[in-house]
Coordinates of C-alpha atoms in Angstrom, one line a residue:
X1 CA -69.1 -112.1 -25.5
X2 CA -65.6 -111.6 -25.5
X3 CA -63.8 -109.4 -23.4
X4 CA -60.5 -107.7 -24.3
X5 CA -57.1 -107.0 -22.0
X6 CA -54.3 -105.2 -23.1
X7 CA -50.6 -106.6 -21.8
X8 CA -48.2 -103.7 -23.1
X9 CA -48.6 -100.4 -22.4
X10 CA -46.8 -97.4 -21.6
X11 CA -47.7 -93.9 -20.2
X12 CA -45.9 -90.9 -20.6
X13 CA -46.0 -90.4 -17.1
X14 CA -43.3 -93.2 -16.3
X15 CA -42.0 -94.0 -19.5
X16 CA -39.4 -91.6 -21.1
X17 CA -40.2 -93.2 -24.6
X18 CA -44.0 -92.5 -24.5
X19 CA -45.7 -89.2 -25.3
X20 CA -49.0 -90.3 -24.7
X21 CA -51.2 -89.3 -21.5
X22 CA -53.5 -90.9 -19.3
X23 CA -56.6 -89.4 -20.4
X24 CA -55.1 -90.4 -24.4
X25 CA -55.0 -94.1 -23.1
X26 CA -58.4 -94.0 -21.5
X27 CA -60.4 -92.7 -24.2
X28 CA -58.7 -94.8 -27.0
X29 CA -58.8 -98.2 -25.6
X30 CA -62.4 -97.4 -24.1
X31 CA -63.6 -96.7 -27.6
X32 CA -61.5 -100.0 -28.7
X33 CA -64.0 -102.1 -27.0
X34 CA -61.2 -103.2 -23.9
X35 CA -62.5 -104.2 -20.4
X36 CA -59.1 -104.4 -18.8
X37 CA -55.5 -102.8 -19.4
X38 CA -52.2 -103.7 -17.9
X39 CA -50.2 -100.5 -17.3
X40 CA -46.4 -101.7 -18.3
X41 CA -44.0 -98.9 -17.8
X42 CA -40.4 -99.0 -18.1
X43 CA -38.5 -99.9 -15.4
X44 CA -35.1 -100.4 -15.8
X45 CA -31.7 -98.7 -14.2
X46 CA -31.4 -96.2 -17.0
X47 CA -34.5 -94.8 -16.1
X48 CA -32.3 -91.9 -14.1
X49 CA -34.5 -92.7 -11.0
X50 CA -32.4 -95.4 -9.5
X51 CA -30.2 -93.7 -7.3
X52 CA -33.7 -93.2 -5.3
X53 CA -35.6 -96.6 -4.9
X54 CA -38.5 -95.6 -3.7
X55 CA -39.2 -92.5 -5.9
X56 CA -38.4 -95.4 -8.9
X57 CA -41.3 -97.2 -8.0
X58 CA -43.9 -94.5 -6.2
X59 CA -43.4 -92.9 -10.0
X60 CA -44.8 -96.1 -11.1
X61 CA -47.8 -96.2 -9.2
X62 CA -48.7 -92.4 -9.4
X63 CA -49.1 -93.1 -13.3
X64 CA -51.2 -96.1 -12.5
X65 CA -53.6 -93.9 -10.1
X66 CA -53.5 -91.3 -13.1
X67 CA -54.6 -93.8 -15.7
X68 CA -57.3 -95.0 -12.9
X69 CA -58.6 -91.6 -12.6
X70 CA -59.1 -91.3 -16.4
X71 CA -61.0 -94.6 -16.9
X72 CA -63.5 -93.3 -14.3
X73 CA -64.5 -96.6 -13.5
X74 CA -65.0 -97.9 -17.0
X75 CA -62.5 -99.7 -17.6
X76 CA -59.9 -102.5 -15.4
X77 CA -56.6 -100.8 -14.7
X78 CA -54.2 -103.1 -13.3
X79 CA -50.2 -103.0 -12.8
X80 CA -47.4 -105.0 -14.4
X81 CA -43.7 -103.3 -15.6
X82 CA -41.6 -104.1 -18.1
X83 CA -38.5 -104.8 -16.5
X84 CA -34.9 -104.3 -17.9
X85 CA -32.1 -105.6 -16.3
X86 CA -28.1 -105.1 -16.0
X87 CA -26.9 -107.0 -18.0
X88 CA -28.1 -106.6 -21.4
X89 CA -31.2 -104.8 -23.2
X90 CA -34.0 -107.6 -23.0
X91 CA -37.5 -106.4 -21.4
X92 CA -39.4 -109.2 -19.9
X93 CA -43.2 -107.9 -18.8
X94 CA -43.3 -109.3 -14.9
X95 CA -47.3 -109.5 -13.2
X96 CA -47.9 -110.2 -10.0
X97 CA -46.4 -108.2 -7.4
X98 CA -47.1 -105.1 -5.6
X99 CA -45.5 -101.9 -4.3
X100 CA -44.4 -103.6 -1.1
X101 CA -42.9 -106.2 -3.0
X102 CA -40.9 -104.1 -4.9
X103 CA -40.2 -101.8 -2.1
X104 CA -38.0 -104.8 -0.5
X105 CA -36.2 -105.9 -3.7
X106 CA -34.2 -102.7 -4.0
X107 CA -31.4 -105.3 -5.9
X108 CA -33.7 -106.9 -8.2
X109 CA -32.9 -105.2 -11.4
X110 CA -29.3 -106.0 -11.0
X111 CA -30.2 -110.0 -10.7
X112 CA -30.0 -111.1 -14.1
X113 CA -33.2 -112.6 -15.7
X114 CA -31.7 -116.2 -14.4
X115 CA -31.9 -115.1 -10.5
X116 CA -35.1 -112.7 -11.0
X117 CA -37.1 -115.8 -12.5
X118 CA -36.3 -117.9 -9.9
X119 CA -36.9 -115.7 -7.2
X120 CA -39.9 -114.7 -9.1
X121 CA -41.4 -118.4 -9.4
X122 CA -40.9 -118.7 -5.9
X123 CA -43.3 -115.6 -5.4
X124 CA -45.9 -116.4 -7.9
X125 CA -44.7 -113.7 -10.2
X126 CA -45.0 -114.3 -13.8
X127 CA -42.2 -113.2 -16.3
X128 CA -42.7 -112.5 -19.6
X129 CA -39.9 -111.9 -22.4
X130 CA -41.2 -108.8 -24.9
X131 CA -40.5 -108.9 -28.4
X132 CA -37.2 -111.2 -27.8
X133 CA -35.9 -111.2 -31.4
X134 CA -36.4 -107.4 -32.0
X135 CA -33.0 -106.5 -33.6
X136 CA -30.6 -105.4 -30.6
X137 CA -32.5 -108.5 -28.3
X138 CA -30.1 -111.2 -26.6
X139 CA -31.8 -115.1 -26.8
X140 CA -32.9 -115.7 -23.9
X141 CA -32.5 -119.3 -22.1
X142 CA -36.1 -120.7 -22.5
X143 CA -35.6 -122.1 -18.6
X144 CA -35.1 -118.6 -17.7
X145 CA -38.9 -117.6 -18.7
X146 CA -42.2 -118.1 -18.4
X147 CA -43.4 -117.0 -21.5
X148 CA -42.9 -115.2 -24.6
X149 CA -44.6 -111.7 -26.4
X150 CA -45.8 -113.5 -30.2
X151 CA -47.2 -110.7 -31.2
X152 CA -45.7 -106.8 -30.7
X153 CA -47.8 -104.2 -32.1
X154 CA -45.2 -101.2 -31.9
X155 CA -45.3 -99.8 -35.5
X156 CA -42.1 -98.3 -34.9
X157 CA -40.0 -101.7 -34.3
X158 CA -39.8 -104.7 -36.6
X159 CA -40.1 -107.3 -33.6
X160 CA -40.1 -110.4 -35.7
X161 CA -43.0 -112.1 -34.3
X162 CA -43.0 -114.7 -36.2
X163 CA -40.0 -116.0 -34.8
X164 CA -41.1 -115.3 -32.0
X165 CA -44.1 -117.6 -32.0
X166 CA -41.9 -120.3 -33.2
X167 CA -39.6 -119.9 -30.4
X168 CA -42.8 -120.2 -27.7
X169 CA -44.1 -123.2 -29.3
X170 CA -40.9 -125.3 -30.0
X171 CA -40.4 -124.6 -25.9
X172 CA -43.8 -125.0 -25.0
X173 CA -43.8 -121.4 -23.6
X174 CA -46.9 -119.2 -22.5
X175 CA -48.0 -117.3 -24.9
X176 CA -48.9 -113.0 -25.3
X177 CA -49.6 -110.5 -27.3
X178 CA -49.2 -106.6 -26.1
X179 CA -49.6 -103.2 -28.6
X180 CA -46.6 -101.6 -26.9
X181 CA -48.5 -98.6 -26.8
X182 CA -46.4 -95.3 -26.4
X183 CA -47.4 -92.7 -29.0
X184 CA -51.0 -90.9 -29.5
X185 CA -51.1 -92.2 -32.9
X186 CA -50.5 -95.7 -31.5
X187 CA -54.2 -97.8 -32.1
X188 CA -54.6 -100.6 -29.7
X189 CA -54.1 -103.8 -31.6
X190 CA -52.9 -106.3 -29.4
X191 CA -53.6 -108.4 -25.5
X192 CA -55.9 -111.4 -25.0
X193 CA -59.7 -112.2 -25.8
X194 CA -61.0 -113.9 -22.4
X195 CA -64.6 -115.4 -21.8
X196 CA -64.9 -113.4 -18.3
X197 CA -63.3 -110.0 -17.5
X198 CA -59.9 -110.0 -16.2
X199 CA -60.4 -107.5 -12.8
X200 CA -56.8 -108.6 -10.9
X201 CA -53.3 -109.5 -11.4
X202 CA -53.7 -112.6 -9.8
X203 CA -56.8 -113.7 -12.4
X204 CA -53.9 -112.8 -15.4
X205 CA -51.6 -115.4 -14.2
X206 CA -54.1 -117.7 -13.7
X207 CA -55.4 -117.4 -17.2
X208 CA -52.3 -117.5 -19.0
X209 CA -51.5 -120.3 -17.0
X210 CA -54.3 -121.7 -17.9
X211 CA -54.0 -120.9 -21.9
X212 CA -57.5 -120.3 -22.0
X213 CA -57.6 -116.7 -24.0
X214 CA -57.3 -116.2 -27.3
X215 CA -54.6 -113.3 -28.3
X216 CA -55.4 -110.8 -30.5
X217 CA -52.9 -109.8 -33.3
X218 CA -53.5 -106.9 -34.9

């Protein structure tokens, strides 16, 4: 038995782009056969909660305990962010910290991928760059990363992810895949196949570490 984990997905409830609810999310990617999802809201300084640091990230976590509350137990529901930083529009998906740890790097989204990563590394955070040749993406220095999104399900976006799978192999990057899930008509389609349920952050960036998952792609 395989057991599914989605990477990339937003909720309505932090994300200004998604129109989709807690209780939408639950139900769909319960009946799509996933064990574990990765709540991945937008966190960025546009956000127009950034003047108040600590309503920024307690409006992350309230949408997490929402999307708990609607699995009622069924499923994993586990944190990650999709960060955005100053100075340009890339999104990297970061696992591994917690709201203390966010709490007490008030200057973290003004850092610059270079600085976050290695402040990150040092941490045991893992970042991730999403869909890094959508059109209106920078390139990215491969030293700068941990891995690379292959596969973006976003209907919406072309995020060329065949490039993009290119790009992670020629630099010997970790590899994910993530639906990008904003919209009720959105279908799950994307995240990891593992052997074992994936029940913390911690376990995620052990197993992509590892590379033993498969992705799914659609």
């Amino acid at each position: 038995m395989k057991y599914k984990t989605e990477l990339h997905c937003h909720s309505k409830d932090a994300s200004g782009c998604s129109h989709e609810t807690a209780e939408g999310i639950a139900e769909k990617y319960y009946k799509a056969g996933y064990t574990t999802i990765f709540l991945t809201n937008h966190f960025a300084p546009s956000d127009g909660d950034a003047e108040n640091w600590e309503a920024k990230v307690e409006k992350r976590y309230h949408a997490l305990e929402l999307l708990e509350k609607a699995s009622a137990g069924r499923m994993n529901i586990l944190m990650g962010l999709e960060f955005r930083f100053t100075q340009n529009s890339n999104d990297y998906l970061v696992f591994g910290f917690d709201k203390e740890y966010l709490l007490s790097h008030r200057d973290m989204l003004t850092m610059g991928v270079k600085n976050f990563t290695k402040m990150a590394r040092e941490d045991g955070l893992l970042t991730i760059q999403a869909h890094p040749f959508r059109f209106g993406m920078v390139v990215t220095n491969p030293d700068y990363i941990d891995g690379i999104e292959v596969f973006n399900g976003h209907p919406g976006h072309n995020s060329n992810n065949d490039i993009a799978e290119v790009w992670a192999e020629k630099y010997g990057k970790i590899k994910t895949s993530g639906t990008d899930h904003h919209d009720p008509d959105h279908q799950p389609r994307g995240g990891i196949l593992t052997d074992f349920p994936i029940t913390s952050e911690k376990q995620l960036i052990e197993v992509l570490r590892s590379g033993n998952y498969e992705l799914i792609k659609g």
